[in-house]
PDB file of C-alpha atoms in Angstrom:
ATOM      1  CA  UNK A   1      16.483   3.776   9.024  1.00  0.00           C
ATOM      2  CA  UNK A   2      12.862   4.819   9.321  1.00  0.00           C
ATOM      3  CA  UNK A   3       9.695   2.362   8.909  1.00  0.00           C
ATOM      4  CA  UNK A   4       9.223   4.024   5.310  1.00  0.00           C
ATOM      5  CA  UNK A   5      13.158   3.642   4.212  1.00  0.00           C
ATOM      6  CA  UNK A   6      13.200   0.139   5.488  1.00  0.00           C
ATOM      7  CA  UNK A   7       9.980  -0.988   3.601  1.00  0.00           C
ATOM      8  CA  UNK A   8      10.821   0.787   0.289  1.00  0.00           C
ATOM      9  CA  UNK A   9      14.110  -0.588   0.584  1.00  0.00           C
ATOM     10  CA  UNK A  10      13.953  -3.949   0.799  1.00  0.00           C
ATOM     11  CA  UNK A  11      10.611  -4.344  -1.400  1.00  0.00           C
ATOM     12  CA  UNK A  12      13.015  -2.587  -4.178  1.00  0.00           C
ATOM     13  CA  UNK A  13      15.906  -4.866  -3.898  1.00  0.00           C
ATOM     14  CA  UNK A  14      13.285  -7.822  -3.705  1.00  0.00           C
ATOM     15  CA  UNK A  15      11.274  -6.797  -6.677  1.00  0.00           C
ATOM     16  CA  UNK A  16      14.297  -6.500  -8.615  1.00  0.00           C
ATOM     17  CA  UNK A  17      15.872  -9.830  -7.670  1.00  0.00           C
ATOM     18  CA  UNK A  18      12.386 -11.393  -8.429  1.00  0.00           C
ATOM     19  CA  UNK A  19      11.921  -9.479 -11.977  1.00  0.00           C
ATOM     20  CA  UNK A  20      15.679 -10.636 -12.708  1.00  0.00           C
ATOM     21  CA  UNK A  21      14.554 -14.007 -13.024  1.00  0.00           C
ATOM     22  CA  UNK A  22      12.907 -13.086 -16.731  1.00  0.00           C
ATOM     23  CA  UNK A  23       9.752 -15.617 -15.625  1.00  0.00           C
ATOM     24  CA  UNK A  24       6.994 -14.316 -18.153  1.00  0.00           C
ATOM     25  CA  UNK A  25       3.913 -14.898 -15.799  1.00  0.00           C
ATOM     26  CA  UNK A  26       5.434 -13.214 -13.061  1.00  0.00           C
ATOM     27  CA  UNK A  27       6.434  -9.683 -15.215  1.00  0.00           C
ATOM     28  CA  UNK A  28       2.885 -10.018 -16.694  1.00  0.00           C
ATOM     29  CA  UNK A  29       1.317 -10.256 -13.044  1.00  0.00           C
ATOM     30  CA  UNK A  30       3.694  -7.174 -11.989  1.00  0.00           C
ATOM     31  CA  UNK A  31       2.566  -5.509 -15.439  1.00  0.00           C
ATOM     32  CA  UNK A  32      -0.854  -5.857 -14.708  1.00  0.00           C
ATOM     33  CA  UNK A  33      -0.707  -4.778 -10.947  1.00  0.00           C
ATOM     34  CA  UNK A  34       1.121  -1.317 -12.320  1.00  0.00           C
ATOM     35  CA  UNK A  35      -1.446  -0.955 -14.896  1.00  0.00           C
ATOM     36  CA  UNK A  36      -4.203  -1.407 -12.724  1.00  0.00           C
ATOM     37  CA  UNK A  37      -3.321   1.712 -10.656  1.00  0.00           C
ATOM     38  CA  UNK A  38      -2.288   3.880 -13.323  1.00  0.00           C
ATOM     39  CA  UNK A  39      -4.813   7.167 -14.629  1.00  0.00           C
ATOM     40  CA  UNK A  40      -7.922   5.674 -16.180  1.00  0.00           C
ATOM     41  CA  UNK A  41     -11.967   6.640 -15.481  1.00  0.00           C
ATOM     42  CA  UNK A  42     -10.542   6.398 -11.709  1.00  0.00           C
ATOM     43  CA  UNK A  43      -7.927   8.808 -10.298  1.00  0.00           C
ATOM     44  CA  UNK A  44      -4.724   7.224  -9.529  1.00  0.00           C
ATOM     45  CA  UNK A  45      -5.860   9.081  -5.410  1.00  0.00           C
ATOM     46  CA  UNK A  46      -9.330   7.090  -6.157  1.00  0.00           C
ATOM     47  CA  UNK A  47      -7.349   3.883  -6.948  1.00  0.00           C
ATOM     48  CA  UNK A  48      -5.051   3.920  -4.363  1.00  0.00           C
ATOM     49  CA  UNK A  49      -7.725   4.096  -1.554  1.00  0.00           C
ATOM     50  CA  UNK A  50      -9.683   1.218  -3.196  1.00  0.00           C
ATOM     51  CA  UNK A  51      -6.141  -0.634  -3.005  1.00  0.00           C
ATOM     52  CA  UNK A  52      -5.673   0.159   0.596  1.00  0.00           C
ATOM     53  CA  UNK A  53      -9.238  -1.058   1.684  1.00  0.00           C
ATOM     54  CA  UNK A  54      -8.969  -3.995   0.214  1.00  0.00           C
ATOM     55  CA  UNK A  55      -5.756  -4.621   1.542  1.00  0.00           C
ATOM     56  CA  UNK A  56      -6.955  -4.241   4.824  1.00  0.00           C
ATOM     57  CA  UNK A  57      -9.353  -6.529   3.978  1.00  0.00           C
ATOM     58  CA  UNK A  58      -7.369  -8.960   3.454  1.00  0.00           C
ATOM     59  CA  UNK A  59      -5.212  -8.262   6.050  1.00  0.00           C
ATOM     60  CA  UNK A  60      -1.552  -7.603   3.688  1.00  0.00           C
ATOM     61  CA  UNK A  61       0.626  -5.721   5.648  1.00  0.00           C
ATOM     62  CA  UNK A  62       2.750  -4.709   2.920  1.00  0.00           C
ATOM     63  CA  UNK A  63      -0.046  -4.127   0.821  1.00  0.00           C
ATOM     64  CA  UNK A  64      -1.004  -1.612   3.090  1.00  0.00           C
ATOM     65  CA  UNK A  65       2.171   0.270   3.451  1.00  0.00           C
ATOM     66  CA  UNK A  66       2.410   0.506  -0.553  1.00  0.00           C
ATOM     67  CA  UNK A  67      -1.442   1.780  -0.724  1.00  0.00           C
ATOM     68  CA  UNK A  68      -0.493   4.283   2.030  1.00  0.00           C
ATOM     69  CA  UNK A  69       2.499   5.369   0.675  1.00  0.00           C
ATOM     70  CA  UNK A  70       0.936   6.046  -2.746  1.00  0.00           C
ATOM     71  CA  UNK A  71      -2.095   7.304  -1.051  1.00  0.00           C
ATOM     72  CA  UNK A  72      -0.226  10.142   0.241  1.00  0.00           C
ATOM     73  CA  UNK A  73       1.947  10.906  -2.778  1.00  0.00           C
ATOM     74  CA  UNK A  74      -1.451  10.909  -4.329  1.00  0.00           C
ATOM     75  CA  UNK A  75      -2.568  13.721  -1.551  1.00  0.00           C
ATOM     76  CA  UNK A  76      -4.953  11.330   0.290  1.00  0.00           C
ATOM     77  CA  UNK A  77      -5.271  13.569   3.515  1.00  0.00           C
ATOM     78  CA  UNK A  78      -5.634  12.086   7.176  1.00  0.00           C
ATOM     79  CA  UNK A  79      -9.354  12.774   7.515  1.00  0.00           C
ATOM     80  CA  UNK A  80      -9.639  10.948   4.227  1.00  0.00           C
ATOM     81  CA  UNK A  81      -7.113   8.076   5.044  1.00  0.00           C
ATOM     82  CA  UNK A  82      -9.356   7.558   8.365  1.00  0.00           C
ATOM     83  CA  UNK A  83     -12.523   7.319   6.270  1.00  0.00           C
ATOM     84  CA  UNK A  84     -10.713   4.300   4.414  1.00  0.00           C
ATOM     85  CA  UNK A  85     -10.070   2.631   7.266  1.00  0.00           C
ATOM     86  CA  UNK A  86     -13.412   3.008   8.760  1.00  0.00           C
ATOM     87  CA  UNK A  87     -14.707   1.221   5.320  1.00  0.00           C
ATOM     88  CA  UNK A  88     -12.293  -1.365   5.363  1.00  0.00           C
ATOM     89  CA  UNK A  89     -13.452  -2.070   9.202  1.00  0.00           C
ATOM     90  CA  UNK A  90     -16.703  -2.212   8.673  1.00  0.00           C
ATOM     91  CA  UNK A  91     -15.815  -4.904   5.626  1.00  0.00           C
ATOM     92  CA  UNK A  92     -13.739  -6.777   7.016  1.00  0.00           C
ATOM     93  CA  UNK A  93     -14.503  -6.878  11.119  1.00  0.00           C
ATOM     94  CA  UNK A  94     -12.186  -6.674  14.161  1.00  0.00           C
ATOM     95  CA  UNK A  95      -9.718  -8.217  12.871  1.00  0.00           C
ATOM     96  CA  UNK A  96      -8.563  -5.699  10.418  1.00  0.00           C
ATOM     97  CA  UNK A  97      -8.088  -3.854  13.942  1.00  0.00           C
ATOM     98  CA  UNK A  98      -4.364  -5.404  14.740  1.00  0.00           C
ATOM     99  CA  UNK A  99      -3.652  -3.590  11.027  1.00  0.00           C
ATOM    100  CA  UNK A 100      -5.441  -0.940  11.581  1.00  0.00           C
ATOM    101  CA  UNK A 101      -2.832  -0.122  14.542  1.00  0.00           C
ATOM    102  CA  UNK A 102      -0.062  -0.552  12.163  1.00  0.00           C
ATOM    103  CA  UNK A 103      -1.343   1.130   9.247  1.00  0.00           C
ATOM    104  CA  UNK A 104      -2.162   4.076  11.819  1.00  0.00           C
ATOM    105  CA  UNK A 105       1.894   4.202  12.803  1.00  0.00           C
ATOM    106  CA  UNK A 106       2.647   4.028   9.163  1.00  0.00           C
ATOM    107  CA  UNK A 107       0.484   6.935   8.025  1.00  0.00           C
ATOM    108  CA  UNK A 108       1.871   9.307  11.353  1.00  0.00           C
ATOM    109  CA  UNK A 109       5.360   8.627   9.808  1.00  0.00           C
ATOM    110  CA  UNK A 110       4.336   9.733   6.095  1.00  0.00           C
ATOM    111  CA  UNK A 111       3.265  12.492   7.598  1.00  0.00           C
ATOM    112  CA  UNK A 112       6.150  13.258   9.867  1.00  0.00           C
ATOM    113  CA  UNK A 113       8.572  12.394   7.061  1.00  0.00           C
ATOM    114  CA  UNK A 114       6.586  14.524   4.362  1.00  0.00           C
TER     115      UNK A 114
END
């Protein structure tokens, strides 16, 4: 199983043992964070590259992978997806480097797998 399979994998069978619970907050949270990306004033491609900033940000590995998967289903290209980066850098310092690396292996398999 492939970095993609494994990630999409296991935060399906999470989320679904999480939303199984019926907790109202938590659906409303999950509601929310769906709605949040969906078509408004901002394209969804818009949205998704504003996710994956911040998420390198604040340094969320899985947040990444999500925003880069979605980036690329939204046709975020690589010269684009390196532009993100470069913002979320400059925002958030060297540190976002370590993620940077990651989010770097992440995109090469989108690509290879798309």
């Amino acid at each position: 199983m492939n970095l993609i399979e494994e990630f999409n994998e296991y935060r399906a069978k999470m989320n679904e043992r999480i939303l199984s619970e019926d907790n109202k907050v938590i659906k409303r949270f999950f509601n929310l964070d769906t709605n949040t990306y969906a078509e408004g004033e901002l394209d969804v491609k818009t949205k998704e590259m504003i996710g994956l900033a911040c998420s390198m940000v604040l340094r969320c590995d899985d947040c990444i992978k999500y925003h880069l998967g979605k980036s690329f289903e939204a046709g975020v290209g690589r010269k684009e997806v390196f532009e993100v980066f470069s913002i979320a850098m400059i925002i958030g310092g060297s540190i976002v480097i370590p993620h940077l690396r990651r989010a770097v292996e992440y995109w090469e398999e989108l690509e290879n797998q798309g």
